[in-house]
XYZ file of C-alpha atoms in Angstrom:
777
model
C 68.053 100.565 93.845
C 66.344 102.311 96.869
C 64.568 101.104 99.242
C 61.482 102.966 98.794
C 60.937 103.278 94.993
C 58.829 101.662 93.378
C 59.739 99.408 91.348
C 58.099 99.184 87.377
C 55.721 96.659 85.703
C 58.751 95.706 83.827
C 61.471 95.486 87.543
C 58.297 93.188 88.655
C 58.860 90.593 85.791
C 62.278 90.771 85.869
C 62.349 89.286 88.973
C 59.835 86.758 89.735
C 60.904 85.331 85.944
C 64.820 85.019 87.944
C 62.714 82.353 90.639
C 63.036 80.625 88.108
C 66.566 80.405 86.764
C 69.204 77.650 88.402
C 72.312 78.863 89.724
C 75.394 78.970 88.045
C 79.160 78.796 90.071
C 82.508 78.901 88.165
C 85.330 77.505 90.205
C 88.567 79.177 88.442
C 91.883 77.877 88.534
C 95.231 78.897 87.171
C 96.704 75.985 85.820
C 94.967 71.731 84.621
C 95.582 69.995 87.311
C 95.296 73.131 90.339
C 92.087 70.692 91.827
C 88.993 72.297 90.201
C 87.773 69.145 89.160
C 87.896 67.284 92.876
C 86.637 70.710 93.785
C 83.737 70.769 92.214
C 83.057 67.287 93.287
C 83.404 67.792 96.515
C 81.178 70.306 96.643
C 78.844 67.747 95.039
C 78.776 65.024 97.643
C 78.137 68.227 100.023
C 75.058 69.290 98.438
C 74.116 65.612 98.186
C 74.444 64.953 101.812
C 72.628 68.210 102.488
C 69.466 66.141 99.960
C 70.515 68.510 96.537
C 69.825 66.708 94.027
C 72.985 66.393 92.166
C 74.057 64.739 88.806
C 77.168 64.647 87.014
C 77.808 65.224 82.909
C 80.738 65.481 80.806
C 83.129 65.247 83.708
C 87.171 64.964 83.388
C 88.652 63.336 86.373
C 91.382 62.287 84.238
C 91.685 58.902 86.117
C 93.038 61.025 89.072
C 92.434 58.607 92.013
C 91.534 61.145 94.662
C 89.353 62.922 91.873
C 87.668 59.409 91.138
C 86.615 58.814 95.349
C 85.002 61.689 94.634
C 82.609 60.832 92.059
C 81.462 57.704 93.326
C 78.640 58.999 95.371
C 77.216 61.050 92.195
C 75.144 59.796 89.944
C 76.413 60.116 86.418
C 74.668 60.988 83.256
C 75.807 59.982 80.074
C 77.947 62.843 78.003
C 78.374 62.363 74.008
C 81.187 61.269 72.982
C 82.994 62.295 69.752
C 86.988 62.764 68.393
C 88.551 65.960 67.411
C 91.853 65.253 66.095
C 92.777 62.477 67.591
C 90.948 62.856 71.203
C 87.749 62.268 72.454
C 85.543 64.804 73.532
C 82.659 65.315 75.551
C 79.279 66.504 75.009
C 76.219 67.528 77.453
C 73.549 65.283 76.558
C 70.921 68.106 76.890
C 67.376 66.421 76.228
C 68.210 64.038 78.696
C 69.717 66.384 82.075
C 65.905 67.716 80.928
C 64.571 65.027 81.190
C 65.766 63.496 84.653
C 65.366 67.398 85.631
C 67.780 67.153 88.341
C 68.629 70.360 91.093
C 72.571 70.862 89.965
C 74.343 69.039 87.427
C 77.524 69.258 88.090
C 80.305 70.157 84.521
C 84.080 70.682 83.494
C 84.873 72.471 80.997
C 83.179 75.779 80.102
C 85.081 77.082 77.597
C 84.506 73.629 76.190
C 83.082 73.937 71.984
C 80.685 71.382 70.759
C 80.422 69.574 67.769
C 79.702 70.357 64.843
C 75.562 68.947 64.657
C 75.000 69.999 68.221
C 72.377 71.504 69.522
C 74.513 75.126 70.384
C 77.724 75.516 69.203
C 79.239 76.155 72.641
C 78.931 75.095 76.693
C 78.641 78.650 77.666
C 74.990 77.770 75.784
C 73.914 74.471 76.999
C 74.606 76.019 80.625
C 72.263 78.561 80.064
C 69.555 76.205 78.528
C 69.866 74.394 81.649
C 69.820 77.557 83.447
C 67.166 78.565 81.394
C 64.815 75.532 82.362
C 65.172 76.186 86.471
C 68.621 73.111 86.410
C 71.539 75.491 89.036
C 74.529 74.483 87.637
C 78.682 73.946 89.031
C 81.493 73.742 86.313
C 85.705 75.548 86.070
C 87.953 76.309 83.654
C 91.228 77.604 83.757
C 92.356 81.397 83.521
C 94.033 81.485 80.077
C 90.139 80.239 79.102
C 89.091 83.775 79.244
C 89.121 86.255 76.621
C 89.677 88.880 78.038
C 93.643 88.309 79.714
C 93.845 85.415 76.749
C 96.549 87.712 74.822
C 98.329 89.496 77.911
C 99.412 85.172 79.605
C 100.356 84.479 76.171
C 102.716 87.282 75.415
C 104.009 86.647 78.687
C 104.368 82.696 79.079
C 103.516 81.352 75.580
C 100.940 79.457 76.532
C 97.964 79.425 74.391
C 94.009 78.140 75.116
C 92.093 76.168 72.140
C 88.795 78.315 73.110
C 87.695 80.344 75.149
C 84.373 82.533 76.655
C 84.295 85.624 77.090
C 85.287 87.705 79.867
C 82.625 88.919 81.573
C 80.872 85.395 81.532
C 82.249 85.210 85.056
C 79.894 87.962 86.156
C 77.065 85.795 84.395
C 78.414 83.933 87.609
C 76.090 83.678 91.338
C 78.855 82.988 93.227
C 82.962 82.520 91.574
C 85.014 80.176 93.847
C 89.504 80.343 92.994
C 91.148 77.170 93.656
C 94.772 78.715 94.719
C 98.406 76.615 94.114
C 101.660 77.034 93.956
C 104.002 76.271 90.974
C 106.830 73.722 93.261
C 103.136 71.610 93.783
C 102.180 71.887 90.093
C 105.729 71.300 89.335
C 105.851 68.441 91.594
C 102.329 66.917 90.622
C 104.131 67.539 86.797
C 106.523 65.222 87.913
C 105.012 62.370 89.583
C 101.973 61.892 86.308
C 98.939 62.643 87.908
C 98.749 65.748 84.851
C 98.907 63.141 82.418
C 101.975 62.500 79.985
C 102.514 65.116 77.548
C 101.642 68.700 79.142
C 102.675 72.162 77.959
C 106.117 72.584 77.943
C 105.652 76.076 78.924
C 104.108 75.143 81.796
C 106.881 73.710 83.724
C 108.136 76.979 83.966
C 108.077 77.952 87.236
C 107.584 81.432 86.079
C 105.092 80.999 84.309
C 102.792 79.672 86.667
C 103.640 82.010 88.251
C 101.989 84.847 86.503
C 99.068 82.359 85.647
C 98.313 81.910 89.510
C 98.775 86.137 89.688
C 96.185 87.086 86.941
C 94.105 84.549 88.704
C 94.160 86.115 91.804
C 93.775 89.134 90.302
C 90.652 88.580 88.604
C 88.380 86.698 91.032
C 89.526 89.792 93.521
C 88.148 92.490 90.881
C 85.023 90.161 90.778
C 84.828 90.498 94.541
C 85.657 94.363 94.547
C 82.568 94.864 92.034
C 79.688 92.589 94.403
C 81.641 95.122 97.459
C 80.863 98.104 95.744
C 77.549 96.633 95.168
C 77.182 95.714 99.276
C 78.096 98.454 100.111
C 75.944 101.260 98.268
C 73.055 99.311 98.569
C 73.317 99.456 102.637
C 74.621 103.596 101.315
C 77.817 102.589 102.980
C 79.863 105.456 101.259
C 84.404 106.716 100.918
C 86.914 103.147 100.431
C 86.448 99.967 101.833
C 90.124 99.370 102.842
C 90.207 96.402 101.323
C 91.676 97.868 97.650
C 93.674 101.099 96.726
C 92.342 103.745 94.111
C 95.135 106.552 92.745
C 93.710 110.266 92.354
C 95.882 112.219 90.520
C 95.117 116.060 90.323
C 97.123 117.376 87.203
C 96.655 120.601 85.233
C 97.289 121.294 81.463
C 100.509 122.006 82.727
C 104.210 120.747 81.516
C 104.862 119.506 85.415
C 100.430 117.446 84.106
C 102.232 113.977 82.727
C 105.160 113.765 85.393
C 101.840 113.859 88.330
C 99.855 111.156 86.393
C 103.380 109.084 85.721
C 103.767 109.519 89.175
C 100.239 108.447 90.098
C 100.928 105.695 87.765
C 103.541 104.358 89.515
C 102.259 104.511 92.682
C 98.924 102.506 90.885
C 101.069 99.795 90.065
C 102.715 99.415 92.767
C 100.218 98.869 94.514
C 98.274 97.339 92.367
C 95.519 100.132 92.726
C 92.683 102.137 90.224
C 93.454 104.527 88.943
C 92.286 108.072 88.063
C 93.823 111.662 87.501
C 90.928 114.786 87.530
C 91.309 117.614 86.067
C 89.876 121.411 86.817
C 89.562 124.401 84.865
C 87.866 127.083 84.979
C 83.881 127.727 83.167
C 84.120 130.802 81.773
C 87.600 130.150 80.919
C 88.770 129.372 77.131
C 92.202 127.259 77.113
C 95.098 128.672 76.026
C 96.803 126.673 72.560
C 99.639 125.785 75.453
C 96.847 124.264 77.406
C 95.147 122.377 74.629
C 98.297 121.172 73.776
C 99.208 119.659 77.573
C 95.489 118.510 77.396
C 95.543 116.547 74.359
C 98.975 115.211 75.449
C 97.388 113.694 79.132
C 94.268 112.148 77.812
C 97.365 110.402 74.921
C 98.972 109.973 78.585
C 96.255 108.428 80.807
C 94.894 106.084 78.095
C 98.288 104.644 77.873
C 98.600 103.411 81.494
C 94.931 102.391 81.608
C 93.375 105.517 83.977
C 90.181 106.064 83.906
C 89.894 110.613 83.488
C 87.207 113.408 84.447
C 87.101 117.041 83.290
C 85.898 119.537 85.878
C 84.749 122.990 85.430
C 84.985 125.190 87.905
C 83.833 129.054 89.036
C 86.760 129.711 90.819
C 89.461 128.392 91.494
C 88.825 128.414 95.329
C 86.380 125.778 94.914
C 89.168 123.446 93.885
C 90.240 122.087 97.210
C 85.989 121.809 98.330
C 86.087 120.181 95.150
C 88.685 117.739 94.785
C 87.722 116.400 98.274
C 84.781 115.205 97.323
C 85.187 113.403 94.312
C 87.435 111.597 95.898
C 84.846 111.087 98.155
C 82.754 110.290 95.483
C 84.995 107.403 94.198
C 86.320 105.696 96.573
C 89.647 107.048 96.829
C 92.717 106.111 99.602
C 94.958 108.482 98.218
C 95.437 111.558 96.133
C 98.336 112.701 93.756
C 99.280 116.051 93.463
C 101.866 118.449 92.951
C 102.181 121.448 95.851
C 103.456 125.282 95.461
C 106.407 126.718 96.485
C 105.958 129.525 99.100
C 106.957 130.343 101.599
C 105.075 131.056 105.564
C 103.437 134.079 104.755
C 102.612 133.549 101.156
C 100.777 130.428 101.614
C 98.253 132.987 104.106
C 97.888 135.900 102.422
C 97.241 133.937 99.236
C 96.445 130.798 100.026
C 98.148 127.002 98.667
C 95.650 124.097 97.420
C 97.789 121.867 98.720
C 96.943 123.123 102.359
C 93.740 123.748 102.085
C 93.179 119.721 100.607
C 95.562 118.958 102.868
C 92.203 120.208 106.109
C 89.946 118.445 104.043
C 90.923 115.232 104.432
C 89.221 113.131 105.568
C 89.904 108.291 105.627
C 92.253 108.841 102.523
C 95.800 109.923 102.138
C 97.669 113.826 100.199
C 101.456 112.467 98.322
C 102.058 115.394 97.611
C 105.040 114.966 94.666
C 108.718 116.159 95.558
C 110.397 118.870 93.214
C 112.779 116.727 92.004
C 112.728 119.248 87.765
C 115.608 121.376 89.990
C 118.270 118.749 90.787
C 117.414 115.574 88.421
C 115.196 117.506 85.514
C 112.554 117.092 84.328
C 112.628 112.972 84.355
C 111.123 111.086 86.527
C 110.680 106.981 85.480
C 113.044 105.052 86.608
C 116.064 103.902 83.820
C 116.850 99.678 84.567
C 118.807 98.647 87.115
C 121.912 96.580 87.032
C 120.197 93.872 89.333
C 121.139 93.068 93.068
C 122.466 89.796 94.568
C 123.555 88.962 91.275
C 126.284 85.904 92.069
C 129.934 85.770 89.463
C 129.559 81.931 88.642
C 133.430 82.160 89.407
C 133.185 83.602 92.191
C 134.481 81.630 95.036
C 132.571 80.605 98.102
C 134.144 82.255 101.331
C 133.855 79.478 104.312
C 131.547 82.047 106.083
C 129.218 81.932 102.709
C 129.753 77.571 102.970
C 128.414 77.700 105.833
C 125.291 79.794 104.917
C 124.123 78.051 102.106
C 124.624 74.554 104.470
C 122.193 76.023 106.784
C 119.955 76.881 104.407
C 120.040 73.264 102.488
C 119.728 71.738 106.082
C 116.657 74.090 106.669
C 113.378 72.579 106.724
C 110.681 73.867 103.851
C 108.053 75.458 104.721
C 103.992 75.576 103.442
C 101.251 78.309 105.427
C 97.803 77.732 104.087
C 96.546 81.134 104.622
C 92.575 82.347 104.582
C 90.262 84.924 104.033
C 88.439 83.750 108.286
C 88.281 81.294 110.116
C 86.419 78.071 108.206
C 87.300 78.118 105.406
C 88.507 75.328 105.506
C 92.683 75.778 105.451
C 93.257 73.195 108.953
C 90.806 70.932 106.382
C 93.461 71.236 103.772
C 96.660 70.881 105.974
C 95.606 67.478 107.315
C 94.477 66.139 104.034
C 98.243 67.366 102.794
C 99.442 65.496 105.980
C 97.290 62.202 104.594
C 98.790 63.098 100.944
C 102.260 62.404 102.130
C 101.314 59.752 105.109
C 100.921 57.416 101.863
C 103.850 58.483 100.031
C 105.997 56.844 102.915
C 107.176 60.669 104.369
C 107.191 60.868 108.253
C 104.224 63.025 109.031
C 103.078 64.000 112.435
C 101.101 66.774 114.653
C 102.218 68.776 116.313
C 99.479 71.296 117.218
C 95.671 70.972 116.146
C 92.848 72.908 116.264
C 89.611 71.509 115.046
C 87.451 73.185 117.525
C 85.499 70.563 117.456
C 84.800 70.380 113.306
C 83.534 67.413 112.249
C 84.506 67.333 109.279
C 88.449 68.373 110.546
C 88.531 65.551 113.055
C 87.748 63.308 110.347
C 90.367 64.257 108.412
C 93.456 64.000 110.864
C 93.224 59.747 109.288
C 96.135 57.842 110.725
C 98.421 61.197 111.376
C 100.701 60.860 114.757
C 99.909 63.346 116.785
C 102.265 64.831 119.038
C 100.450 65.196 123.325
C 100.641 68.783 124.020
C 102.740 69.775 126.797
C 100.247 70.797 129.986
C 101.131 74.549 132.018
C 99.988 76.241 135.364
C 99.171 79.482 134.825
C 97.383 81.785 137.466
C 95.945 78.503 139.039
C 94.419 77.156 135.269
C 96.593 73.989 133.941
C 96.888 75.393 130.144
C 98.320 72.833 127.090
C 101.081 74.233 124.323
C 102.890 73.051 121.132
C 105.514 70.433 122.765
C 108.519 72.111 120.791
C 110.953 70.846 122.507
C 109.768 66.951 121.991
C 107.991 67.028 118.224
C 112.298 68.189 117.612
C 113.050 65.484 120.037
C 110.954 62.527 118.005
C 112.370 65.050 114.689
C 109.789 64.079 111.615
C 110.365 65.204 108.130
C 107.108 67.389 108.787
C 104.936 68.961 111.356
C 101.569 69.956 111.213
C 101.794 72.948 113.424
C 97.349 74.897 113.177
C 97.425 78.920 114.437
C 100.429 79.763 112.757
C 99.618 83.229 115.087
C 99.612 81.750 118.672
C 100.251 84.054 121.781
C 101.643 81.104 123.927
C 101.541 81.197 127.588
C 103.215 83.401 130.088
C 106.325 82.287 130.189
C 106.753 79.477 127.620
C 110.713 79.570 126.165
C 108.571 81.938 123.314
C 106.201 83.737 123.538
C 104.796 83.357 119.744
C 103.773 79.892 118.379
C 106.235 81.727 114.591
C 109.327 81.671 116.898
C 108.507 77.442 117.651
C 108.540 76.776 114.312
C 111.268 79.388 113.070
C 113.085 76.265 115.614
C 111.239 74.046 114.392
C 112.766 74.760 111.017
C 116.300 75.655 112.214
C 117.037 71.727 113.709
C 115.925 70.402 109.710
C 111.809 70.394 110.687
C 109.893 70.896 107.902
C 107.142 72.511 108.184
C 103.242 73.315 107.625
C 101.140 75.700 108.744
C 98.345 77.863 108.837
C 96.863 81.342 109.737
C 94.122 84.276 108.852
C 95.371 87.120 106.698
C 93.776 89.323 109.303
C 96.680 88.132 111.379
C 99.350 89.198 108.831
C 100.681 92.945 110.331
C 100.906 95.148 108.800
C 97.259 94.881 107.213
C 96.341 95.408 110.430
C 94.917 98.764 110.564
C 93.072 98.309 107.865
C 90.926 94.616 108.954
C 90.187 97.188 111.426
C 89.032 99.593 109.183
C 87.223 96.842 107.605
C 85.737 94.735 110.355
C 85.847 97.448 113.573
C 87.854 94.431 115.561
C 91.874 95.380 116.194
C 93.297 92.020 116.126
C 95.041 91.212 118.664
C 97.364 88.378 117.796
C 99.834 88.968 115.340
C 102.840 87.803 112.918
C 105.849 89.258 111.526
C 104.870 89.998 107.058
C 108.149 89.210 107.133
C 107.581 85.319 108.295
C 104.931 84.569 105.278
C 107.347 85.876 103.706
C 109.944 83.409 104.363
C 107.843 80.395 102.958
C 108.567 78.556 101.103
C 105.088 77.550 100.105
C 101.490 79.734 100.233
C 98.213 78.492 98.629
C 95.469 80.761 99.593
C 92.075 78.637 101.026
C 89.983 80.320 99.104
C 85.440 80.070 100.057
C 82.374 82.487 98.918
C 81.209 84.232 101.417
C 77.547 82.999 100.515
C 79.156 79.206 101.485
C 80.751 80.901 104.305
C 77.777 81.749 106.118
C 75.704 78.325 105.579
C 78.687 76.641 107.015
C 78.111 79.398 109.927
C 74.747 78.300 110.063
C 75.618 74.369 109.839
C 77.384 74.914 112.555
C 80.358 73.602 111.273
C 82.479 76.883 112.341
C 81.500 77.455 116.147
C 78.772 75.539 117.581
C 75.387 76.514 117.800
C 74.940 79.216 120.049
C 77.910 81.663 118.265
C 76.000 81.234 115.584
C 74.006 84.566 115.597
C 76.388 86.924 117.302
C 78.849 85.896 114.942
C 76.310 86.582 111.453
C 75.941 89.832 112.932
C 79.125 90.417 114.324
C 82.259 89.680 112.588
C 80.155 86.805 109.715
C 78.262 88.893 108.023
C 78.249 89.185 104.560
C 80.101 92.766 103.994
C 82.827 91.503 106.212
C 83.254 88.763 104.902
C 83.334 89.869 101.528
C 86.154 92.448 101.783
C 88.207 90.295 103.468
C 88.167 88.027 101.273
C 88.549 90.239 98.211
C 92.042 91.644 100.768
C 93.490 88.252 101.155
C 93.395 87.565 97.530
C 95.573 90.898 96.996
C 97.661 90.329 98.938
C 98.733 86.649 97.889
C 98.853 88.253 94.566
C 101.175 90.479 96.134
C 103.727 87.919 97.447
C 102.982 86.419 94.146
C 104.319 88.855 92.405
C 106.907 90.449 94.965
C 107.808 85.660 94.421
C 108.095 86.843 90.528
C 110.146 90.070 90.977
C 112.972 87.721 92.707
C 112.567 84.990 90.077
C 112.607 86.234 86.628
C 112.209 90.535 85.979
C 110.849 89.602 83.146
C 107.740 87.858 83.870
C 106.452 90.445 87.054
C 103.181 91.659 86.369
C 103.721 94.872 88.215
C 107.772 95.244 86.690
C 110.909 96.054 88.673
C 110.983 99.331 91.559
C 114.722 100.127 90.105
C 114.922 102.962 91.026
C 116.156 104.622 95.156
C 114.191 104.494 97.593
C 114.344 106.047 101.340
C 111.291 105.435 103.468
C 111.505 107.833 106.687
C 108.203 107.979 109.175
C 108.583 110.222 111.890
C 106.128 108.966 114.684
C 105.670 110.343 118.315
C 103.269 108.160 121.355
C 99.793 109.437 119.915
C 97.547 106.751 119.505
C 98.121 106.383 115.398
C 102.229 105.736 115.432
C 101.256 101.857 114.585
C 98.920 103.205 111.841
C 102.461 104.980 110.554
C 104.961 102.174 110.673
C 102.558 99.445 109.754
C 102.587 101.812 105.994
C 105.815 102.903 105.706
C 105.982 98.954 106.115
C 104.028 98.208 103.246
C 104.832 100.636 101.221
C 108.962 99.910 101.463
C 108.033 96.348 100.599
C 106.770 96.846 97.993
C 109.562 99.768 96.373
C 112.409 97.490 98.282
C 113.642 99.810 100.166
C 115.009 101.228 103.164
C 112.874 102.557 105.424
C 113.483 103.987 108.957
C 111.294 105.151 112.248
C 111.624 108.508 113.995
C 110.904 109.297 117.295
C 111.034 112.680 119.079
C 110.512 113.260 122.648
C 110.362 116.937 123.263
C 110.144 117.821 126.374
C 112.352 116.418 130.185
C 113.027 113.422 131.197
C 110.890 109.952 130.234
C 108.031 108.480 132.317
C 107.542 105.578 132.727
C 104.472 105.622 130.361
C 107.130 107.279 127.807
C 109.560 104.323 128.204
C 106.516 101.252 127.080
C 105.294 103.540 124.470
C 108.482 103.707 122.821
C 109.416 99.745 123.625
C 106.689 99.187 122.016
C 107.018 100.970 118.464
C 110.611 100.202 118.431
C 108.989 96.517 118.760
C 106.547 96.624 116.423
C 109.337 99.054 113.602
C 111.798 95.306 114.224
C 109.911 92.756 113.720
C 108.350 94.190 109.959
C 112.583 94.711 109.637
C 112.993 98.858 110.395
C 115.041 101.320 112.539
C 114.117 102.946 115.243
C 116.036 105.880 116.109
C 114.772 108.688 118.955
C 115.903 111.873 119.100
C 115.354 114.593 121.716
C 114.461 118.283 122.243
C 113.481 120.527 123.616
C 112.563 123.253 121.634
C 110.242 122.566 118.629
C 111.752 124.935 115.822
C 115.110 123.659 116.319
C 113.318 119.749 116.125
C 111.942 120.931 113.218
C 115.288 121.840 111.400
C 117.248 118.618 113.124
C 114.456 115.998 111.588
C 115.079 117.668 108.331
C 118.692 117.180 108.693
C 118.446 113.019 109.311
C 116.294 112.617 106.235
C 118.947 114.990 104.323
C 121.231 112.657 105.792
C 119.871 109.128 105.144
C 118.991 110.155 101.625
C 115.301 109.879 102.327
C 113.061 110.224 98.932
C 109.536 110.168 100.843
C 108.074 111.407 103.900
C 105.431 109.371 105.856
C 103.609 112.026 108.236
C 100.129 111.940 109.888
C 98.671 115.239 110.682
C 95.756 116.239 112.178
C 93.984 118.901 110.936
C 94.399 121.974 113.306
C 92.349 126.064 112.832
C 93.821 128.390 110.831
C 94.796 130.571 113.879
C 96.658 128.401 115.433
C 98.742 128.204 112.617
C 99.511 131.772 112.306
C 101.165 131.834 116.062
C 102.114 127.468 115.665
C 104.042 125.914 111.997
C 103.518 122.256 112.275
C 106.473 120.219 110.866
C 103.682 118.719 108.354
C 103.261 122.619 106.757
C 107.482 124.097 108.306
C 108.131 119.863 105.850
C 106.462 121.115 103.114
C 107.642 123.980 102.093
C 111.352 123.366 103.570
C 111.903 118.963 102.327
C 110.294 120.016 98.204
C 112.991 117.756 97.097
C 111.347 114.820 98.753
C 107.252 113.123 98.317
C 105.781 113.506 101.365
C 102.807 110.473 101.777
C 100.407 112.739 104.672
C 98.264 109.782 105.998
C 94.817 110.894 107.079
C 93.366 110.674 110.654
C 90.646 107.096 109.907
C 87.653 108.563 111.096
C 84.489 106.823 111.204
C 82.033 108.748 111.246
C 82.771 110.592 107.834
C 83.207 107.430 106.263
C 81.234 104.361 107.110
C 82.349 101.546 107.381
C 80.795 97.833 107.719
C 80.432 96.091 111.065
């Protein structure tokens, strides 16, 4: 709503009525046993400690010791018990709850169906009734109990819920919190009998658990994206947030229009982005019969791939580039996919090129120009399903080298990472909690490095865990402390807990980064549980700066996360995180106001949360594909891809390298970074810059190449020659708009490649300009 628009009487009455409603919080998990009830009761205890009147009713602890312990301090309003097919059921005692009139009710099983003579048929209606009477509710649900995704889950896993609620139920909630848990953790709980005697047989399959987990992550991410867009709209922010991908395909009613849509679908699927398709027609011209046929074909395809379609009328084709760019900005697009015409330099000058004109107007979103593969490969663009790589013949005799490698893997410690969207979500608390659980089971667990930041709850969670003293180092006259990796190796525990994975060690230490210390511990057969925030992942560095306005200096290579045996997200709603901040549970009270006005602004927290949810969902899907191609939600990427990234000494080169890595990783592609030095000897500054780019490329797993030239035109030819030698399928290059007159006298490398490298896709990465797209910071 516009800030100065006068409210109608109806809007005023509605706003007043909402003041009397109770709030609804839904805790969602991928599967029964993920810890939803435990977390709900834990939140109830915290509310009670704050003086809020909390009761529980129809809560099923399943006699799990930890869950029962959380419920002991909370008042229970007895539920109504009845039998259904020999199983005990619990209905909410609505009359008793209204008489008791608490501020908050904790209740399990949002998808529960009541007995026949109940006031309402479902628990969802019970909850809405309580909310209408000013009682707030915190409740739980499994992802397969949401009607909108139940069919997908049944198709993929064979799991079907007894009862469901409409998918839009999540939209009724003031807050939705995800309890993320890895398949390995669920399988472990099953083997220990924690999940009961007869769990669904399909839940014993790791792939099925992965599918349920990924759908949970993506579902919550979609809801977070909706709230982010609403927040940005209310604050007058335009353009993409940077937390999610939105692909726009510009297709014409032509034989290649469907090819462009298909390519856009592939990109959107691998990047887990939304897909939009736009076509342009001349308002004064009637479509020919052939164009009408292509239009029906494209509309049918758009519906099939679940994209959004829009047709825009133009008075003249000259308006197409500016209209396309304007539509992209209004639609928060991150990438435009389109073809480009085959013209020489002078034809482009006299006749114009839509691709070039779009390129000149592009800001803060990338332009993906499709390869003209029809000349070499015909009109087929979708890849055939390739055979699996790396599969071993079951009768193959292992060589001595292969045996050594397998022995190293067997001896290596297990690696688990707790990841969060921001400081204060509870990663360290959860790590210590797991350490104490393992300690009670007789596992030798120690704390290798702990940063409590003075948080009382975290300190209390240390319990009986032994702590390895830190090693003291003097640096520039100041005594600093670091993790004593050598002492841990000598002590040789079964498990070590190590906080803050992205930490940089004191100069002069044996290793530069804490993740290198962790690698040493794993190689010595010591299992490690650690913590990290999503903003510290190297490839997300640019996205985080776009989201928050803050450039994170301490990063970890994405490969560290990929080599983890388990990765679990600790999800916390922005509302809860800000509340923790105000209570002084994250930073000291003197820093609270500053933090809430900068990094911990609501918009930042919403966007970082979405980024974290999507990143872990991508990680889950990659693992699914590694386990079983058939259950991977995005499906395998079968065509061989080679990514070629062109960089120079400019400030955007790191951004191009990170973009190259993320695309190569999703496409399972080999990737190269090519640096061209033009002109005489390299200065010390040139050498330093080059070494910095090389280190970043190698940290992310790419190959850095360096070439030298004194001739710009020859540089263009040599560059194309090298691309062809490595059989490049996708080129990634940066572009800064130049005046039209400039291109007449000096041809840029981008324009040269646009004409001469039509056999490969080109992703042209725009310069990031905060003045064009308002950011949340």
